[in-house]
Short mmCIF file of C-alpha atoms in Angstrom, two decimals:
data_model
loop_
_atom_site.label_atom_id
_atom_site.label_comp_id
_atom_site.label_asym_id
_atom_site.label_seq_id
_atom_site.Cartn_x
_atom_site.Cartn_y
_atom_site.Cartn_z
CA MET A 1 -10.96 -3.82 21.44
CA LEU A 2 -11.17 -3.58 17.67
CA SER A 3 -13.71 -5.41 15.57
CA ALA A 4 -14.09 -5.60 11.82
CA ARG A 5 -17.46 -4.26 10.65
CA SER A 6 -17.15 -5.33 7.03
CA LEU A 7 -14.72 -6.72 4.43
CA ARG A 8 -15.36 -5.91 0.79
CA LYS A 9 -13.84 -7.16 -2.41
CA ALA A 10 -14.01 -4.88 -5.47
CA SER A 11 -12.77 -5.84 -8.93
CA ILE A 12 -10.92 -3.39 -11.12
CA PRO A 13 -12.72 -3.26 -14.52
CA PRO A 14 -10.51 -4.88 -17.18
CA SER A 15 -11.34 -1.95 -19.50
CA LEU A 16 -9.59 0.32 -16.96
CA LEU A 17 -6.60 -1.87 -16.16
CA SER A 18 -6.14 -5.47 -17.21
CA ASP A 19 -2.51 -6.29 -16.36
CA PRO A 20 -0.91 -4.22 -13.54
CA SER A 21 2.82 -3.65 -13.66
CA PRO A 22 4.79 -5.69 -11.10
CA GLY A 23 6.38 -2.78 -9.20
CA CYS A 24 8.80 -3.44 -6.34
CA LEU A 25 8.59 -5.38 -3.10
CA GLN A 26 7.21 -2.45 -1.10
CA PRO A 27 3.40 -2.14 -1.36
CA THR A 28 3.39 1.64 -1.72
CA ARG A 29 1.38 2.08 -4.90
CA LEU A 30 -2.05 2.21 -3.18
CA ALA A 31 -3.72 4.97 -1.16
CA VAL A 32 -7.28 4.91 0.17
CA HIS A 33 -9.63 7.66 1.40
CA VAL A 34 -13.12 7.54 2.95
CA ASN A 35 -15.51 9.93 1.21
CA GLY A 36 -18.01 12.24 2.92
CA ASP A 37 -20.24 10.44 5.40
CA GLY A 38 -18.53 7.07 4.98
CA GLY A 39 -20.87 5.67 2.32
CA SER A 40 -17.97 5.05 -0.08
CA CYS A 41 -14.20 5.09 -0.27
CA SER A 42 -11.82 6.06 -3.07
CA ALA A 43 -8.78 3.88 -3.88
CA TYR A 44 -5.94 5.52 -5.84
CA PHE A 45 -3.49 3.00 -7.24
CA ALA A 46 -0.62 3.24 -9.73
CA SER A 47 0.41 0.85 -12.50
CA GLY A 48 3.08 1.76 -15.01
CA CYS A 49 3.11 5.54 -15.58
CA ARG A 50 -0.52 6.11 -14.65
CA VAL A 51 -2.63 6.57 -11.55
CA TYR A 52 -6.16 5.11 -11.41
CA LYS A 53 -9.13 5.81 -9.13
CA LEU A 54 -11.79 3.41 -7.99
CA GLU A 55 -14.79 4.53 -5.92
CA ILE A 56 -16.14 1.61 -3.85
CA SER A 57 -19.49 1.47 -2.02
CA MET A 58 -19.31 0.89 1.76
CA GLU A 59 -23.00 1.15 2.65
CA GLU A 60 -23.86 -2.54 3.46
CA GLU A 61 -22.56 -3.97 6.70
CA MET A 62 -22.04 -7.71 6.29
CA LEU A 63 -19.30 -9.84 7.71
CA SER A 64 -18.62 -13.56 7.97
CA ARG A 65 -15.66 -15.29 9.61
CA GLY A 66 -13.77 -18.43 8.89
CA LYS A 67 -11.27 -20.40 10.97
CA GLU A 68 -8.70 -18.60 13.11
CA SER A 69 -10.55 -15.25 12.97
CA LEU A 70 -10.12 -15.08 9.18
CA LEU A 71 -12.55 -12.58 7.60
CA ILE A 72 -14.54 -13.64 4.54
CA PRO A 73 -15.10 -10.82 2.01
CA ILE A 74 -18.35 -9.88 0.23
CA ASN A 75 -18.46 -8.47 -3.27
CA ALA A 76 -18.64 -4.69 -3.36
CA GLN A 77 -20.21 -2.35 -5.89
CA VAL A 78 -17.81 -0.23 -7.87
CA ILE A 79 -19.49 3.17 -8.18
CA SER A 80 -17.04 4.66 -10.65
CA SER A 81 -13.61 4.12 -12.12
CA SER A 82 -11.32 6.54 -13.92
CA VAL A 83 -7.78 7.53 -14.78
CA VAL A 84 -6.28 10.38 -12.80
CA ASP A 85 -4.68 12.55 -15.48
CA ARG A 86 -2.69 14.80 -13.14
CA CYS A 87 0.33 12.53 -12.93
CA PRO A 88 2.25 12.53 -16.23
CA HIS A 89 5.18 10.29 -15.24
CA ARG A 90 7.58 8.84 -17.83
CA SER A 91 8.70 5.82 -15.81
CA GLU A 92 6.95 3.41 -13.49
CA ILE A 93 5.31 5.01 -10.46
CA GLN A 94 6.62 3.52 -7.23
CA SER A 95 4.57 5.27 -4.52
CA VAL A 96 1.21 6.95 -4.12
CA VAL A 97 0.42 8.95 -0.98
CA LEU A 98 -2.71 10.89 0.10
CA ALA A 99 -2.81 13.76 2.65
CA GLU A 100 -5.66 15.88 3.93
CA GLY A 101 -5.70 19.38 2.43
CA GLU A 102 -7.37 22.59 3.52
CA GLY A 103 -11.09 22.00 3.93
CA ASP A 104 -13.11 18.81 3.89
CA SER A 105 -13.22 18.47 0.13
CA CYS A 106 -9.52 18.82 -0.65
CA LEU A 107 -6.97 16.03 -0.88
CA ILE A 108 -3.26 16.20 -1.67
CA LEU A 109 -2.02 13.41 -3.94
CA GLY A 110 1.69 12.72 -4.19
CA THR A 111 3.32 10.31 -6.60
CA VAL A 112 6.97 9.51 -7.32
CA ASP A 113 8.45 7.32 -10.04
CA SER A 114 11.46 5.02 -10.13
CA TYR A 115 13.85 7.93 -10.96
CA GLY A 116 12.60 10.23 -8.18
CA HIS A 117 10.34 12.46 -10.24
CA LEU A 118 7.76 13.92 -7.81
CA ILE A 119 4.29 15.18 -8.74
CA VAL A 120 1.94 16.70 -6.14
CA SER A 121 -1.67 17.49 -7.03
CA ARG A 122 -4.58 18.96 -5.10
CA LEU A 123 -7.76 17.05 -5.71
CA ASP A 124 -11.34 18.28 -5.24
CA THR A 125 -13.34 15.30 -3.91
CA VAL A 126 -16.70 17.01 -4.46
CA ALA A 127 -16.56 18.68 -7.85
CA GLU A 128 -16.39 16.78 -11.10
CA ASP A 129 -13.29 18.62 -12.12
CA ILE A 130 -10.63 17.32 -9.76
CA ASP A 131 -7.89 19.70 -11.04
CA ARG A 132 -7.11 22.39 -8.49
CA ALA A 133 -3.35 22.87 -8.66
CA SER A 134 -0.33 20.69 -9.07
CA TYR A 135 3.45 20.98 -9.28
CA SER A 136 6.22 18.75 -10.56
CA VAL A 137 9.68 18.34 -9.16
CA PRO A 138 12.35 16.56 -11.21
CA PRO A 139 14.97 14.55 -9.30
CA HIS A 140 17.75 16.57 -7.79
CA ASP A 141 20.43 14.68 -9.78
CA SER A 142 18.33 14.91 -13.02
CA GLY A 143 17.45 11.23 -12.86
CA VAL A 144 20.96 9.90 -13.63
CA GLY A 145 21.51 6.19 -13.04
CA GLU A 146 19.27 3.14 -12.76
CA GLY A 147 15.67 3.32 -11.70
CA SER A 148 14.58 1.62 -8.49
CA TRP A 149 12.01 1.80 -5.68
CA ALA A 150 11.19 5.32 -4.50
CA GLY A 151 8.98 6.41 -1.64
CA LEU A 152 7.56 9.63 -0.36
CA CYS A 153 5.86 11.06 2.68
CA PHE A 154 4.24 14.36 3.69
CA SER A 155 5.00 16.17 6.90
CA PRO A 156 1.97 15.79 9.20
CA THR A 157 2.20 19.47 10.26
CA HIS A 158 3.37 21.15 7.01
CA HIS A 159 2.01 19.37 3.95
CA SER A 160 4.25 21.50 1.71
CA THR A 161 7.23 19.59 3.15
CA VAL A 162 7.85 16.34 1.33
CA ALA A 163 10.53 13.68 1.71
CA VAL A 164 11.46 11.47 -1.32
CA ALA A 165 13.51 8.34 -0.76
CA ARG A 166 15.41 6.67 -3.61
CA GLU A 167 16.72 3.18 -2.96
CA LEU A 168 19.68 2.70 -5.29
CA CYS A 169 20.82 6.29 -4.84
CA LYS A 170 20.85 5.84 -1.04
CA SER A 171 19.42 9.33 -0.71
CA ILE A 172 16.48 11.18 0.87
CA ASP A 173 15.60 14.50 -0.75
CA ILE A 174 13.59 17.08 1.27
CA TYR A 175 11.43 19.59 -0.57
CA ASP A 176 9.35 22.59 0.40
CA GLN A 177 6.86 22.39 -2.44
CA ASP A 178 9.16 22.53 -5.52
CA ILE A 179 12.18 23.96 -3.67
CA HIS A 180 14.93 21.50 -2.74
CA ILE A 181 15.96 21.96 0.89
CA ARG A 182 18.45 19.20 1.57
CA SER A 183 19.64 15.71 0.63
CA LEU A 184 20.34 13.07 3.28
CA ARG A 185 22.74 10.22 2.48
CA THR A 186 22.00 6.81 4.03
CA LEU A 187 24.52 4.06 4.67
CA TRP A 188 22.24 1.33 3.32
CA TYR A 189 19.50 1.21 0.76
CA PRO A 190 16.43 2.99 2.15
CA SER A 191 13.24 0.93 2.03
CA SER A 192 10.71 3.05 3.91
CA VAL A 193 10.46 6.64 5.19
CA ARG A 194 8.02 8.40 7.57
CA PHE A 195 7.64 11.70 9.31
CA PRO A 196 6.77 10.85 12.96
CA GLN A 197 3.35 12.16 14.10
CA CYS A 198 4.98 13.10 17.42
CA PHE A 199 8.53 13.15 18.71
CA PRO A 200 9.06 13.26 22.47
CA GLN A 201 12.65 14.52 22.57
CA GLY A 202 11.94 18.19 22.19
CA SER A 203 12.43 18.39 18.39
CA GLU A 204 9.73 19.48 15.95
CA CYS A 205 8.34 16.39 14.30
CA SER A 206 8.20 18.36 10.97
CA SER A 207 12.01 18.10 10.71
CA ILE A 208 12.37 14.48 11.95
CA LEU A 209 12.43 11.46 9.63
CA ALA A 210 12.32 7.77 10.50
CA ILE A 211 13.98 5.61 7.85
CA THR A 212 14.54 1.88 7.48
CA GLU A 213 17.76 1.15 5.66
CA GLY A 214 19.16 -2.41 5.44
CA PRO A 215 19.08 -3.92 8.91
CA GLN A 216 18.83 -0.53 10.70
CA LEU A 217 16.27 2.04 11.80
CA SER A 218 17.79 5.51 11.46
CA ILE A 219 16.40 8.80 12.75
CA TRP A 220 17.27 12.05 11.00
CA ASP A 221 16.86 15.71 11.71
CA PHE A 222 17.37 17.66 8.47
CA ARG A 223 18.03 20.89 10.42
CA MET A 224 21.14 19.24 11.94
CA HIS A 225 24.51 19.08 10.18
CA ASN A 226 26.48 16.80 12.54
CA ASN A 227 26.75 13.23 11.16
CA GLY A 228 24.98 14.35 8.01
CA GLY A 229 21.77 14.90 9.96
CA CYS A 230 21.56 11.37 11.45
CA VAL A 231 20.75 11.61 15.17
CA GLN A 232 20.18 7.95 16.05
CA ARG A 233 20.71 4.45 14.68
CA VAL A 234 19.08 1.27 16.02
CA SER A 235 20.21 -2.11 14.77
CA GLY A 236 17.49 -4.49 13.74
CA PRO A 237 17.63 -8.20 12.93
CA THR A 238 21.13 -9.68 12.46
CA GLY A 239 21.60 -10.48 8.83
CA GLY A 240 18.02 -9.31 8.04
CA ILE A 241 16.50 -6.38 6.23
CA LEU A 242 13.84 -3.98 7.45
CA TYR A 243 11.18 -3.08 4.84
CA SER A 244 8.67 -0.97 6.71
CA VAL A 245 8.38 1.68 9.41
CA CYS A 246 5.31 3.41 10.87
CA THR A 247 4.69 5.74 13.76
CA SER A 248 1.87 6.25 16.26
CA PRO A 249 0.28 9.58 17.43
CA SER A 250 2.06 9.09 20.76
CA GLY A 251 5.47 8.82 19.11
CA LEU A 252 6.07 5.06 19.13
CA ILE A 253 7.92 3.66 16.13
CA ALA A 254 7.32 0.16 14.65
CA VAL A 255 9.55 -1.66 12.16
CA GLY A 256 9.25 -5.01 10.41
CA GLY A 257 11.09 -6.95 7.68
CA THR A 258 12.59 -10.29 6.81
CA ASP A 259 12.51 -11.65 10.36
CA ARG A 260 8.68 -11.70 10.25
CA ALA A 261 8.46 -9.81 13.56
CA VAL A 262 7.21 -6.34 14.53
CA THR A 263 9.43 -4.41 16.91
CA ILE A 264 8.07 -1.33 18.73
CA TYR A 265 10.58 1.31 19.90
CA ASP A 266 10.20 4.07 22.45
CA PRO A 267 12.08 7.18 21.12
CA ARG A 268 12.61 8.44 24.69
CA ARG A 269 15.00 5.56 25.42
CA TRP A 270 15.49 3.85 22.09
CA SER A 271 14.73 0.51 23.68
CA ALA A 272 12.34 -2.08 22.36
CA LEU A 273 9.00 -1.91 24.21
CA SER A 274 7.72 -5.07 22.55
CA ARG A 275 8.45 -7.60 19.86
CA TRP A 276 5.71 -9.51 18.17
CA VAL A 277 7.38 -12.58 16.72
CA GLY A 278 5.76 -14.69 14.03
CA CYS A 279 2.89 -12.26 13.30
CA SER A 280 3.37 -12.92 9.57
CA LYS A 281 4.18 -16.07 7.65
CA TYR A 282 6.43 -14.20 5.27
CA GLU A 283 8.46 -10.99 5.17
CA ILE A 284 6.70 -7.89 6.48
CA THR A 285 6.48 -5.09 3.96
CA GLY A 286 3.68 -2.95 5.34
CA LEU A 287 2.82 -1.63 8.85
CA SER A 288 0.34 0.83 10.28
CA PHE A 289 -0.80 1.63 13.85
CA SER A 290 -4.54 1.72 14.41
CA SER A 291 -6.08 5.18 14.57
CA VAL A 292 -8.79 3.95 16.86
CA ASP A 293 -6.62 2.09 19.43
CA GLN A 294 -2.85 2.45 19.33
CA SER A 295 -2.38 -0.84 21.08
CA PHE A 296 -3.37 -2.48 17.78
CA ILE A 297 -1.21 -2.64 14.64
CA TYR A 298 -1.92 -3.79 11.05
CA VAL A 299 0.72 -6.05 9.54
CA GLN A 300 0.97 -6.78 5.81
CA GLY A 301 2.99 -9.76 4.67
CA VAL A 302 4.67 -10.05 1.28
CA ASP A 303 2.22 -12.84 0.38
CA TYR A 304 -1.55 -12.20 0.53
CA GLU A 305 -2.45 -11.74 4.17
CA ILE A 306 -3.04 -8.69 6.39
CA THR A 307 -3.20 -9.21 10.18
CA CYS A 308 -4.47 -6.97 12.96
CA GLY A 309 -3.49 -7.60 16.57
CA ARG A 310 -2.24 -6.32 19.93
CA TRP A 311 1.46 -5.69 19.60
CA ARG A 312 2.19 -5.68 23.33
CA GLU A 313 0.39 -8.98 24.01
CA SER A 314 1.45 -10.52 20.60
CA GLU A 315 -2.18 -11.44 20.17
CA ARG A 316 -3.95 -11.69 16.82
CA ALA A 317 -7.40 -10.15 16.63
CA PHE A 318 -8.31 -10.90 13.02
CA SER A 319 -6.88 -11.20 9.56
CA PHE A 320 -7.97 -11.25 5.93
CA ARG A 321 -6.45 -12.58 2.78
CA GLY A 322 -6.37 -11.46 -0.86
CA ASP A 323 -6.84 -13.78 -3.78
CA SER A 324 -3.25 -13.29 -4.93
CA ASN A 325 -0.07 -11.51 -3.75
CA TRP A 326 -0.36 -7.88 -2.63
CA LEU A 327 0.71 -5.05 -4.89
CA GLY A 328 -0.47 -2.32 -2.52
CA PHE A 329 -1.35 -1.76 1.13
CA SER A 330 -2.89 1.38 2.69
CA LYS A 331 -4.79 2.64 5.74
CA CYS A 332 -6.76 5.86 5.95
CA ALA A 333 -5.03 8.60 7.88
CA ASN A 334 -7.64 9.18 10.59
CA THR A 335 -9.81 6.07 10.56
CA ASP A 336 -9.33 2.36 10.43
CA VAL A 337 -10.26 1.61 6.84
CA VAL A 338 -7.55 -0.73 5.55
CA ALA A 339 -7.10 -1.73 1.90
CA GLY A 340 -5.02 -4.16 -0.06
CA TRP A 341 -4.60 -4.37 -3.83
CA CYS A 342 -3.90 -7.80 -5.38
CA GLU A 343 -2.08 -8.59 -8.57
CA SER A 344 -5.27 -10.31 -9.80
CA GLY A 345 -6.96 -6.90 -9.98
CA SER A 346 -8.98 -7.14 -6.79
CA ILE A 347 -9.05 -4.52 -4.05
CA PHE A 348 -10.01 -5.65 -0.52
CA VAL A 349 -11.30 -2.99 1.90
CA ALA A 350 -11.79 -3.69 5.64
CA ASP A 351 -13.83 -1.31 7.82
CA VAL A 352 -12.72 -1.64 11.43
CA ARG A 353 -14.33 -0.02 14.40
CA GLN A 354 -14.06 -0.13 18.22
CA ASP A 355 -16.15 -2.93 19.70
CA LEU A 356 -18.29 -1.05 22.20
CA SER A 357 -19.79 -4.21 23.66
CA VAL A 358 -16.39 -5.29 24.95
CA ILE A 359 -15.84 -2.01 26.87
CA GLY A 360 -19.32 -2.10 28.31
CA VAL A 361 -20.99 0.73 26.35
#
């Protein structure tokens, strides 16, 4: 059983950023990382052509609840705030992603803008000078056409492998560092892309991609050439659109979208294991399995609420709300620290742990 240990609200200093750019529907412009011994966390968020960093204290453990398991936030101390000057984009940044690098003090920061321009930087979380190394990859088609949402994800086994999705181009570009490997062409507009953490059908997960496009979940293997690399298509809601996909360490795949339901698929049979209907009041644009207990999933609605619950039992555990609509949603890679960035300039951070009293420890 999961239990929230704290919920904090940090305000972005107006001197750093007063009016964030609106972005797109997908809340992919926020990435959060817990520092050192867990006494603070760093939130990286993008507005316009810049990336900003906010370090938030997580030392105090205080929590209050309202009705229907709604968490009430406490004000958090902002330790430091700065502009990350390693991301010189020329158009609005659409996605920010963090990955663990070599060593405990190294992070890999990836950003992509509305024309598909990718910048990857290595950040030193200990030293004052965060600049280690970075590289920039222009879009494969030289950025021709209209700008739109773009997303990216790192391979969980080879961080040099990056996938960049571009919505209006209906394309997924695969890179090995700054070398273009292949382009995948989707039938619909892609809205989310993930490398599965595990894939049970004998393929290496480093070459498998899960993509939501229109009303479908599609699975791709960029080593294959039959059907353009597409190995499986699963139809989602009739007349609806899927906006988010996430994967669990055991290989399960979850999708959500306009039908306000989370559907969990088993890649071994491509059948729906479970369907949590009505877990969000509005369209689902963000999903993430719990790292502590995979039977729980975090659901972010397009409004201002994030819900955690058991997907198999369709049971809500708790939820928290922002003070305005979400611009960003993120969960740490290996721990259940969940963050949401509101258009008002507030960042909410929930620290969730396993409730040992429930399991008798």
